[in-house]
Every structure is written in structure tokens, then in C-alpha cells.
PDB file of C-alpha atoms in Angstrom:
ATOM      1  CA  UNK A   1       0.000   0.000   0.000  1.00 53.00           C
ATOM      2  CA  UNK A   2       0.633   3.747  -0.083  1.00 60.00           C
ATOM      3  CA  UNK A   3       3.549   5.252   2.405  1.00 77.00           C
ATOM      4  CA  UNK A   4       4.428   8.439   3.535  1.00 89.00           C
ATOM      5  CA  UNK A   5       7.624   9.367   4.848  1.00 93.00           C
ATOM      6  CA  UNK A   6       7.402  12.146   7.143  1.00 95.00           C
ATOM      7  CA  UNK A   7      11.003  13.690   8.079  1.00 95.00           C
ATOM      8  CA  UNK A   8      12.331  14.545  10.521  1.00 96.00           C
ATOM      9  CA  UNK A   9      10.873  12.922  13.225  1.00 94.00           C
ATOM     10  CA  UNK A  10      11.396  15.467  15.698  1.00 96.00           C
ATOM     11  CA  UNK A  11      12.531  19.122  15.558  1.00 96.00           C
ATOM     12  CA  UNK A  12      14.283  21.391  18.507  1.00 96.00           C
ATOM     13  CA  UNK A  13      14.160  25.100  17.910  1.00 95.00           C
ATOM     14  CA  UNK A  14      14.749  28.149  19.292  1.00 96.00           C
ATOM     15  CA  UNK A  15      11.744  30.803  19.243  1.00 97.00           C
ATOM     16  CA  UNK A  16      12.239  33.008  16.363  1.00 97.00           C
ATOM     17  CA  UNK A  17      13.894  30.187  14.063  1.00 97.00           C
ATOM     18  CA  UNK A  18      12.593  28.896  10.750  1.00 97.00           C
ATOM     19  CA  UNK A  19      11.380  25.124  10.812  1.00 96.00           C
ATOM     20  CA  UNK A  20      11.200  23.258   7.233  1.00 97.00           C
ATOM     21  CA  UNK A  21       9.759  19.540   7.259  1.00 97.00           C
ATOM     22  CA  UNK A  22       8.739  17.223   4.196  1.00 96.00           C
ATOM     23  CA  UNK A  23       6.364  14.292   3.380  1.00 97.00           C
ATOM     24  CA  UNK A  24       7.777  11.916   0.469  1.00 96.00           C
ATOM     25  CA  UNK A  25       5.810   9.124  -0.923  1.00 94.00           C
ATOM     26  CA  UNK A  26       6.477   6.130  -3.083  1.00 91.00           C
ATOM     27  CA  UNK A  27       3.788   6.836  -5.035  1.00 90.00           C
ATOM     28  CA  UNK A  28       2.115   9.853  -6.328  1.00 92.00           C
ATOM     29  CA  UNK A  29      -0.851  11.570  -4.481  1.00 93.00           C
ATOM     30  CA  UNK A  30      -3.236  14.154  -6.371  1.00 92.00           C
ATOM     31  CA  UNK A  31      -3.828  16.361  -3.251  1.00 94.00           C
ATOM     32  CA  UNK A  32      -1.265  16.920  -0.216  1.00 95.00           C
ATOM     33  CA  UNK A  33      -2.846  18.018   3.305  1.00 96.00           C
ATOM     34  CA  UNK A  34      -0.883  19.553   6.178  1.00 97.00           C
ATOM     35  CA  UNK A  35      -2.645  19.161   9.895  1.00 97.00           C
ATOM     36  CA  UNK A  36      -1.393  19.897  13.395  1.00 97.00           C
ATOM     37  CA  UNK A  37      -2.140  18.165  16.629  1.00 97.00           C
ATOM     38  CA  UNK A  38      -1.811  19.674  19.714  1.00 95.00           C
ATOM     39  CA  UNK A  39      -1.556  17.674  22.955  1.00 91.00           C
ATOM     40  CA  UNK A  40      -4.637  16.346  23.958  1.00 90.00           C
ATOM     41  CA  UNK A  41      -6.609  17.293  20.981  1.00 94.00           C
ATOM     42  CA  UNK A  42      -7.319  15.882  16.930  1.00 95.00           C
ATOM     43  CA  UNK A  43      -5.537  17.117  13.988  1.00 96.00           C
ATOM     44  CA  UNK A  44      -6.654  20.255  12.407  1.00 95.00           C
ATOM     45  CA  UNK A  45      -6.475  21.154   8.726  1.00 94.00           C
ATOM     46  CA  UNK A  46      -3.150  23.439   8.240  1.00 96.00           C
ATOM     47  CA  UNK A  47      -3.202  23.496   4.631  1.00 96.00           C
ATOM     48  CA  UNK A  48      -4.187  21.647   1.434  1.00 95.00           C
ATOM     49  CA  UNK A  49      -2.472  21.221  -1.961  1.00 95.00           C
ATOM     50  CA  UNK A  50      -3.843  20.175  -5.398  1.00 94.00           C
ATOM     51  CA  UNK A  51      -1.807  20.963  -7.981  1.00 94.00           C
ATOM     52  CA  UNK A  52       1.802  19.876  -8.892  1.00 94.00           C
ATOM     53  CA  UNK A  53       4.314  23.106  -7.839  1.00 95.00           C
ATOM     54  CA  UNK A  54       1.407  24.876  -6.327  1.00 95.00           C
ATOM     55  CA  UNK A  55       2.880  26.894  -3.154  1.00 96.00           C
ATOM     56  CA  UNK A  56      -0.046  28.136  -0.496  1.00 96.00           C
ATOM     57  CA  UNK A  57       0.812  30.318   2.480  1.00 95.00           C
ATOM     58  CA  UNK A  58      -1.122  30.320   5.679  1.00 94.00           C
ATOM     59  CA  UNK A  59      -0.031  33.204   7.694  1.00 95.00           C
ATOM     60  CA  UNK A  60       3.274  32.223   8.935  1.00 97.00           C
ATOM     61  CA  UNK A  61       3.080  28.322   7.548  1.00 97.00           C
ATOM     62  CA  UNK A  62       3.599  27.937   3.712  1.00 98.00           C
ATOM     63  CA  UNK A  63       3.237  24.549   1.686  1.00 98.00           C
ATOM     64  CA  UNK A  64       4.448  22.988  -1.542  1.00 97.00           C
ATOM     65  CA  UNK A  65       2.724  20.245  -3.528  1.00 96.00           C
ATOM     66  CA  UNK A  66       6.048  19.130  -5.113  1.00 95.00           C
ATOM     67  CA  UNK A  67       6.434  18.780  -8.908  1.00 95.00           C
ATOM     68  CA  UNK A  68       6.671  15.175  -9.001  1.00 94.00           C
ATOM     69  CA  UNK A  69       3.754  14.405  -6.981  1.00 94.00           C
ATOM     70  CA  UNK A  70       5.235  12.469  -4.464  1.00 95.00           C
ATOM     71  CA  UNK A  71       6.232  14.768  -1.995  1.00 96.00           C
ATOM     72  CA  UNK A  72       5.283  17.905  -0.176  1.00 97.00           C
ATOM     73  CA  UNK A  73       6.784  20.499   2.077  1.00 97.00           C
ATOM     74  CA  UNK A  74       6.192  22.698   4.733  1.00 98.00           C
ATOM     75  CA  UNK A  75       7.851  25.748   6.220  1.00 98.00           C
ATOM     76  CA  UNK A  76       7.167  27.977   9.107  1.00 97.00           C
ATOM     77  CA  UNK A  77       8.654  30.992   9.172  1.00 97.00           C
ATOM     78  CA  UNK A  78       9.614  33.329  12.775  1.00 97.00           C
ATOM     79  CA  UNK A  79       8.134  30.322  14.733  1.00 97.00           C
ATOM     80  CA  UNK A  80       6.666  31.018  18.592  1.00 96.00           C
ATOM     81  CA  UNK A  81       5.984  28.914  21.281  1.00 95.00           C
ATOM     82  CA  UNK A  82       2.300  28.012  20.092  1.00 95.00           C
ATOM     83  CA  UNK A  83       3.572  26.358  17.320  1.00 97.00           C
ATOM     84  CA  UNK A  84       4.500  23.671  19.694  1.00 97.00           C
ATOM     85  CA  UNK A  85       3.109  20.028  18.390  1.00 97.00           C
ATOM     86  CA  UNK A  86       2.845  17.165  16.061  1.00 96.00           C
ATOM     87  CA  UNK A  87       2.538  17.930  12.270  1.00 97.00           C
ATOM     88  CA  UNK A  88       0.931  15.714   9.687  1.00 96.00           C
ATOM     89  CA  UNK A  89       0.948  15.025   5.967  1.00 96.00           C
ATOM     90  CA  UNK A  90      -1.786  13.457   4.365  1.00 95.00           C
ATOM     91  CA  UNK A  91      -2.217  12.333   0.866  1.00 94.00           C
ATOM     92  CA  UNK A  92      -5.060  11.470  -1.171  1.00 91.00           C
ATOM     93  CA  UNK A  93      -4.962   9.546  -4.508  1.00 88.00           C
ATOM     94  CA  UNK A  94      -8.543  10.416  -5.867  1.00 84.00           C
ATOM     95  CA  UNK A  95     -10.975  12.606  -4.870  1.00 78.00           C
ATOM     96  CA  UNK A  96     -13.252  10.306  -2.301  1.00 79.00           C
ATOM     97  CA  UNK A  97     -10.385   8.034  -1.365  1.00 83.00           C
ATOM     98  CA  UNK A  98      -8.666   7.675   1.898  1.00 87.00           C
ATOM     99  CA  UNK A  99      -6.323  10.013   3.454  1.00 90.00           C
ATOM    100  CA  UNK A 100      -2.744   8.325   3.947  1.00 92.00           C
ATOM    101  CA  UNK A 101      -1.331   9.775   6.733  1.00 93.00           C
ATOM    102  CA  UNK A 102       2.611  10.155   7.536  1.00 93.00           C
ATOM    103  CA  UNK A 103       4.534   9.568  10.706  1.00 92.00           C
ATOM    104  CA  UNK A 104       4.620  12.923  12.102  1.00 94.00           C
ATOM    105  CA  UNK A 105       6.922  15.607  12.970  1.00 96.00           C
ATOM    106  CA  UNK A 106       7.077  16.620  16.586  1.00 96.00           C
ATOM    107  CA  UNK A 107       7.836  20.287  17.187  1.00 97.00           C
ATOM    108  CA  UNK A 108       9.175  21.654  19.864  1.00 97.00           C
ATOM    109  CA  UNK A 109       9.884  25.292  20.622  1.00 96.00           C
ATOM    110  CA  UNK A 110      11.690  26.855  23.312  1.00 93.00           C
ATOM    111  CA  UNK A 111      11.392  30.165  24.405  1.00 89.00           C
TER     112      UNK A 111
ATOM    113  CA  UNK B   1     -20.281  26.309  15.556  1.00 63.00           C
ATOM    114  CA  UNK B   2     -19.928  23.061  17.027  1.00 82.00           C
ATOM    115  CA  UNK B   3     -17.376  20.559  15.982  1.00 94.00           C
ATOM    116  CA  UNK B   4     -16.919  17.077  16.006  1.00 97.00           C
ATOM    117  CA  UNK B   5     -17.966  16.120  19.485  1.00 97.00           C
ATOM    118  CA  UNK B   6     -16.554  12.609  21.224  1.00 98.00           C
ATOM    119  CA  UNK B   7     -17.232  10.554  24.456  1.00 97.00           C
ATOM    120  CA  UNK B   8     -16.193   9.964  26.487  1.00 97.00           C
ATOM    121  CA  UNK B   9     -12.809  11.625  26.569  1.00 97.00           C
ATOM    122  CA  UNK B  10     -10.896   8.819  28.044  1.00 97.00           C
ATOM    123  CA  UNK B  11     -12.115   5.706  29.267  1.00 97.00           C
ATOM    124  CA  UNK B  12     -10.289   2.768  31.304  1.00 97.00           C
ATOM    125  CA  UNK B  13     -11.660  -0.459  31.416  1.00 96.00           C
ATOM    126  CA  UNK B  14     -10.528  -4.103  32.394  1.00 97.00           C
ATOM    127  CA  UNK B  15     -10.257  -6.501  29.561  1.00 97.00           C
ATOM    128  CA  UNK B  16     -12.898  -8.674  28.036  1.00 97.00           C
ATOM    129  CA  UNK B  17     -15.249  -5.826  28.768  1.00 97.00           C
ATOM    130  CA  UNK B  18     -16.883  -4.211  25.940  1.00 97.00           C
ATOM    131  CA  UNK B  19     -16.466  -0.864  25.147  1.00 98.00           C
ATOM    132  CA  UNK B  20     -18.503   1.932  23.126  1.00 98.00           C
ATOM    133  CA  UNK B  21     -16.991   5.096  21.785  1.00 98.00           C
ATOM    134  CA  UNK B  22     -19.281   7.875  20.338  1.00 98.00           C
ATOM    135  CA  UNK B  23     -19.240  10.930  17.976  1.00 98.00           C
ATOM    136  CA  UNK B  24     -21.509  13.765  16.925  1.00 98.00           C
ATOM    137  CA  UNK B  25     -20.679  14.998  13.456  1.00 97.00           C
ATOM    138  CA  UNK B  26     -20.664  18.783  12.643  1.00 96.00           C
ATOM    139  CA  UNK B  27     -24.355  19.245  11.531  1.00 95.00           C
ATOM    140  CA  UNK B  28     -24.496  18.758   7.514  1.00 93.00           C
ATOM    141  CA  UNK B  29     -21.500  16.679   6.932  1.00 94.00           C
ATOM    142  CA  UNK B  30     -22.940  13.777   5.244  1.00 93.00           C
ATOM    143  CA  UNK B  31     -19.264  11.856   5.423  1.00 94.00           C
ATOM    144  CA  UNK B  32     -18.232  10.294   8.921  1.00 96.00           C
ATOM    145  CA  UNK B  33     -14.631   8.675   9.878  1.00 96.00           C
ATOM    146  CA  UNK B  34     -13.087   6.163  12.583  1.00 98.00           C
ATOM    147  CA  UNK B  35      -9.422   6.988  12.933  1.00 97.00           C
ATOM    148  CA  UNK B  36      -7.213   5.466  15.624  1.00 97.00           C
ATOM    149  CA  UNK B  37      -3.692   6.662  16.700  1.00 95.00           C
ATOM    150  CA  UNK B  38      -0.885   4.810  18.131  1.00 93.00           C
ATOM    151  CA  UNK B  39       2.608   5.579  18.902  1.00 88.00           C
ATOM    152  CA  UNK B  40       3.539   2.238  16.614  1.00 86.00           C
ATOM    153  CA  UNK B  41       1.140   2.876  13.318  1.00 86.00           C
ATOM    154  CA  UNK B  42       0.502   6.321  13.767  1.00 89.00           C
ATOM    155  CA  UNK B  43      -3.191   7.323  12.396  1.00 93.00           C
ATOM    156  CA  UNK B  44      -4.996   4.639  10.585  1.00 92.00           C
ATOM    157  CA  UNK B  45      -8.324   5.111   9.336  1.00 94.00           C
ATOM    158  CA  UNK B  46     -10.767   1.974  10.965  1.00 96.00           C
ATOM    159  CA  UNK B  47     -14.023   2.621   9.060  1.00 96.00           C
ATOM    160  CA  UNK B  48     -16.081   5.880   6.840  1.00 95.00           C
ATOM    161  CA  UNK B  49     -19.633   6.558   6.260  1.00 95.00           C
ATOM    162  CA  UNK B  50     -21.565   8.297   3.541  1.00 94.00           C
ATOM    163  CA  UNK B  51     -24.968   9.204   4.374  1.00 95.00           C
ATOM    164  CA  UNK B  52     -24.971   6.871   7.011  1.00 96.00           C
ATOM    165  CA  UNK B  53     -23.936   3.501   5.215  1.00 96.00           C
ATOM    166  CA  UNK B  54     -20.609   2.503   5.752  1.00 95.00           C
ATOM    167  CA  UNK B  55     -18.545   2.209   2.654  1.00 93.00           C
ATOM    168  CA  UNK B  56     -15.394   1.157   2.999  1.00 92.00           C
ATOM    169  CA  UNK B  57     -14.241  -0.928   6.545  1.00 94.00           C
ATOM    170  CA  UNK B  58     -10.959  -2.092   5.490  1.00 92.00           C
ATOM    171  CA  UNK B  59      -8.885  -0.857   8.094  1.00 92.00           C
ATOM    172  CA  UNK B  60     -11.209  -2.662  11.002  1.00 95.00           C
ATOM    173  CA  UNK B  61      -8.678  -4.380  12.692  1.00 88.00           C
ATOM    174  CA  UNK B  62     -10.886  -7.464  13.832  1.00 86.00           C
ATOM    175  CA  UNK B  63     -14.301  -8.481  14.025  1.00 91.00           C
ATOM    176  CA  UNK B  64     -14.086  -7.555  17.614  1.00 95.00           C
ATOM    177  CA  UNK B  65     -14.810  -3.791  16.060  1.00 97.00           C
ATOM    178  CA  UNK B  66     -18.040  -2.763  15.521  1.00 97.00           C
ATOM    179  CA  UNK B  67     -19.596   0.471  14.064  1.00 98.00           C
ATOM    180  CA  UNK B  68     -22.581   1.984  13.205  1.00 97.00           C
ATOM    181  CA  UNK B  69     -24.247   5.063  12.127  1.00 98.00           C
ATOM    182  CA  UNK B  70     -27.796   4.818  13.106  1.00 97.00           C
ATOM    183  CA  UNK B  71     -28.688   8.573  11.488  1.00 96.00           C
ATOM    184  CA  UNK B  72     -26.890  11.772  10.956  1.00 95.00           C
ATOM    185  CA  UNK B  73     -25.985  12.944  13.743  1.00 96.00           C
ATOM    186  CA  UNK B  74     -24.301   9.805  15.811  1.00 97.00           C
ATOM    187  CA  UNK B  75     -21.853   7.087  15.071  1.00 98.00           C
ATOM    188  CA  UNK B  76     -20.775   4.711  18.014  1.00 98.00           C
ATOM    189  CA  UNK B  77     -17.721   2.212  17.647  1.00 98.00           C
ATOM    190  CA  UNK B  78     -17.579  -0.783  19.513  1.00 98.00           C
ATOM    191  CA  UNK B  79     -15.152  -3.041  20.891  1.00 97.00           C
ATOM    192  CA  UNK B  80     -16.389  -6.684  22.502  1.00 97.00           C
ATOM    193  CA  UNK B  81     -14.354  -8.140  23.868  1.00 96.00           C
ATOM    194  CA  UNK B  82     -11.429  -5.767  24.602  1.00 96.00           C
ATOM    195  CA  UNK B  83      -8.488  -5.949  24.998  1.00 96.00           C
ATOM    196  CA  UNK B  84      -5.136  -4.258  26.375  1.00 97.00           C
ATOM    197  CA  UNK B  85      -3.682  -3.946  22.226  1.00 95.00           C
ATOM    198  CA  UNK B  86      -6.761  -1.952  21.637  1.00 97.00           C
ATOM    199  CA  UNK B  87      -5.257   0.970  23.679  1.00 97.00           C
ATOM    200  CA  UNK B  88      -5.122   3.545  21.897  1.00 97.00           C
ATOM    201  CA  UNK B  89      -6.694   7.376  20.928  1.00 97.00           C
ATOM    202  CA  UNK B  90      -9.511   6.869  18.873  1.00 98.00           C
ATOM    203  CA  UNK B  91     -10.861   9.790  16.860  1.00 98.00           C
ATOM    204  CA  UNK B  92     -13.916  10.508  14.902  1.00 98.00           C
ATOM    205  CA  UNK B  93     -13.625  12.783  11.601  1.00 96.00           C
ATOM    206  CA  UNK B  94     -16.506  14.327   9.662  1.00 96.00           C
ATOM    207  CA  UNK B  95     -16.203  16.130   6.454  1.00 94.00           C
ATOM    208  CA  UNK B  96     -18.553  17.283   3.157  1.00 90.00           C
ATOM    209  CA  UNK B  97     -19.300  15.542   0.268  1.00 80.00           C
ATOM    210  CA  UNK B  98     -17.512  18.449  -1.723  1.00 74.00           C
ATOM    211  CA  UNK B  99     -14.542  18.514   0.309  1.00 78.00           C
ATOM    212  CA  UNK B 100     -14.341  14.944   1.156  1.00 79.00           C
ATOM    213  CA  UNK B 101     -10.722  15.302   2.285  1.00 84.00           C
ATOM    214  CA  UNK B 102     -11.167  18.420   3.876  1.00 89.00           C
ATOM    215  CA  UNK B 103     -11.785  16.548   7.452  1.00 93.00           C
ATOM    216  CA  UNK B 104     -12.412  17.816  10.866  1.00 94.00           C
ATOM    217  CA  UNK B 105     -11.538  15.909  13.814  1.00 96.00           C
ATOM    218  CA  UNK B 106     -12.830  15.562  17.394  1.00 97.00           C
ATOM    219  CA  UNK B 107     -10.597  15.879  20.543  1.00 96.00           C
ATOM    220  CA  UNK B 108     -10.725  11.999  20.600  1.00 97.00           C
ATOM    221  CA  UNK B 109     -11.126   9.088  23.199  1.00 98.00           C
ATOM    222  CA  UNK B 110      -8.548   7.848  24.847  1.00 97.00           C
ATOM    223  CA  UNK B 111      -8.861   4.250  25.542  1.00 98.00           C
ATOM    224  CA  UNK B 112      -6.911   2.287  28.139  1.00 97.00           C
ATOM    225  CA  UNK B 113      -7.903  -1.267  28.744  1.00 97.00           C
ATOM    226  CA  UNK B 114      -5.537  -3.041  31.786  1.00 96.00           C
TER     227      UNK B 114
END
């Protein structure tokens, strides 16, 4: 079946640092999805992708749908202590099928 | 506006008992989703409804799982018998037809059976 690789598995910053994380696949997904989980709570939608090169900004968090369609990026610029917890990739192949979900990145800011 | 709404939020339980989780979907999402998270295999998706039928239960783990979506607004999973590999966080998802993907999670149920 599908895979995601989600790297790296955990991040260490310092408030005020840049944080760049990526999502490859073996094979090809038509739409990328970025969530976030906080502690104690479900993933919410970051971002979501749907073309091949598209680049979407949300505030401070901007995402790539990379060219070849197996992988995806995501950047956070200036980060702050909120930005503190897991981060998700998803893939979907077709519109209506299941999300494939990667590994996760834990983030962890200090102040 | 409400969101997806779970209970319990955690629940313990000895096993061999049987165990039922429950959702409320955001009013007018006709698409429902099982999800359950482990540090081992991360999020994997258990079970989805459309309009209340269940369409694709692939990722039920055993036929100890159950689930059901009576009518719109309420899905229960079920585990009977449990047991102590079923702990986990178990979330429910709801999204619209036109943004199928486009899923909103509850806080989850976090399950610990001893």
C-alpha cells in the first residue's frame, strides 16, 4: 500500500527560528494536506495542496505540492511557542479516497 | 459552531469488557470517519460513512470492532471483547461531500484497557 515518509521525526528550535519539514511518498498523491495536533486534541487542517508546484501560504506556515507528486513540504517561518506540536501530511490519490497519513513531525519550541 | 464532538474523553476499562466510543458529526456533513492513533502505526483510518452507510471498513482491525451510524448525527464504535492492544486514541472525523478530504476531527477518546 501507499507510504508516507514524514522527516524529521522530531525538531528542537529556538523561538524566532525557521522550521522546514517534508512528506515523500512512493507513489504519487493528487492532493497533499498539512494538519497539526496539539496535545490532547485531533488534527486540524493546516493546509491543502492540489496541484503539482502549487505553493499556499497560511499566515506564517507555507506549503508545496512538489512537482513530481510524491512529496510535499512545509515551512514555518519566525516560529513562537504556540507552534508547539505534532505535524501531519496526508495524501489522497482520488478525490473520495482515503487520506494516507505520515509519521509525524514533533515540534518543539523553546522560548 | 460546534465541531466534532466525542465521548467519552478517556475511558479505562478491564479486559474482556466491551467498550462503546461515540461521535456527533458537525451538523451537515454527510461523510463520517473512525481513525485510531498509536505511537507504533501512527493514524490509521478503521471505518467511513456516507450518508450513514458505511462504505469502505478495510482498516477494522478485527471483528471484535463494531460500528454503526444509526442517522446523521451519531456514530458509536464498539469493541467486545477488549483488549489491552486496543489501547489507543480513537478519533472521529466528519467532512462534506464536496470537500471529502477536507476533514475535521474531534478531541478523541482515549482508551486504556488493563
Amino acid at each position: 500500500g501507499q507510504q508516507l515518509n514524514q522527516s524529521p521525526q522530531s525538531m528542537f528550535i529556538q523561538e524566532g527560528e525557521d522550521v522546514s519539514m517534508n512528506c515523500t511518498s512512493s507513489s504519487i498523491f493528487n492532493t497533499w494536506l498539512w494538519y497539526k495536533q496539539e496535545p490532547g486534541e485531533g488534527p486540524v487542517l493546516l493546509i491543502a495542496l492540489y496541484k503539482a508546484g502549487e505553493l499556499t501560504s497560511n499566515g506564517r506556515l507555507t506549503a508545496q505540492f512538489g512537482i513530481t507528486r510524491k512529496d510535499s513540504f512545509l515551512n514555518i517561518s519566525a516560529s513562537i511557542p504556540s507552534d508547539v506540536g505534532i505535524y501531519f501530511c496526508a495524501g489522497q490519490l482520488t478525490s473520495g479516497s482515503r487520506l494516507t497519513f505520515g509519521e509525524g513531525t514533533q515540534l518543539t519550541v523553546n522560548p | 459552531d460546534a465541531g466534532v464532538i466525542q465521548s467519552p474523553r478517556h475511558e479505562v476499562t478491564e479486559m474482556g469488557q466491551e467498550v462503546t466510543l461515540r461521535c456527533k458529526p458537525i451538523s451537515g456533513h454527510d461523510y463520517l470517519f473512525w481513525y485510531r492513533q498509536t505511537m507504533m502505526r501512527g493514524l490509521e483510518l478503521l471505518i467511513y460513512f456516507n450518508n450513514n452507510v458505511p462504505i469502505d471498513d478495510s482498516g477494522m482491525p478485527e471483528d471484535r470492532f463494531s460500528a454503526k451510524m444509526p442517522n446523521a448525527s451519531f456514530s458509536t464504535l464498539k469493541i467486545q471483547p477488549s483488549e489491552p492492544r486496543d489501547s489507543a486514541v480513537y478519533f472521529c472525523a466528519s467532512s462534506l461531500g464536496t470537500g471529502f478530504h477536507i476533514q475535521y476531527f474531534g478531541a478523541g477518546t482515549r482508551l486504556s484497557v488493563l
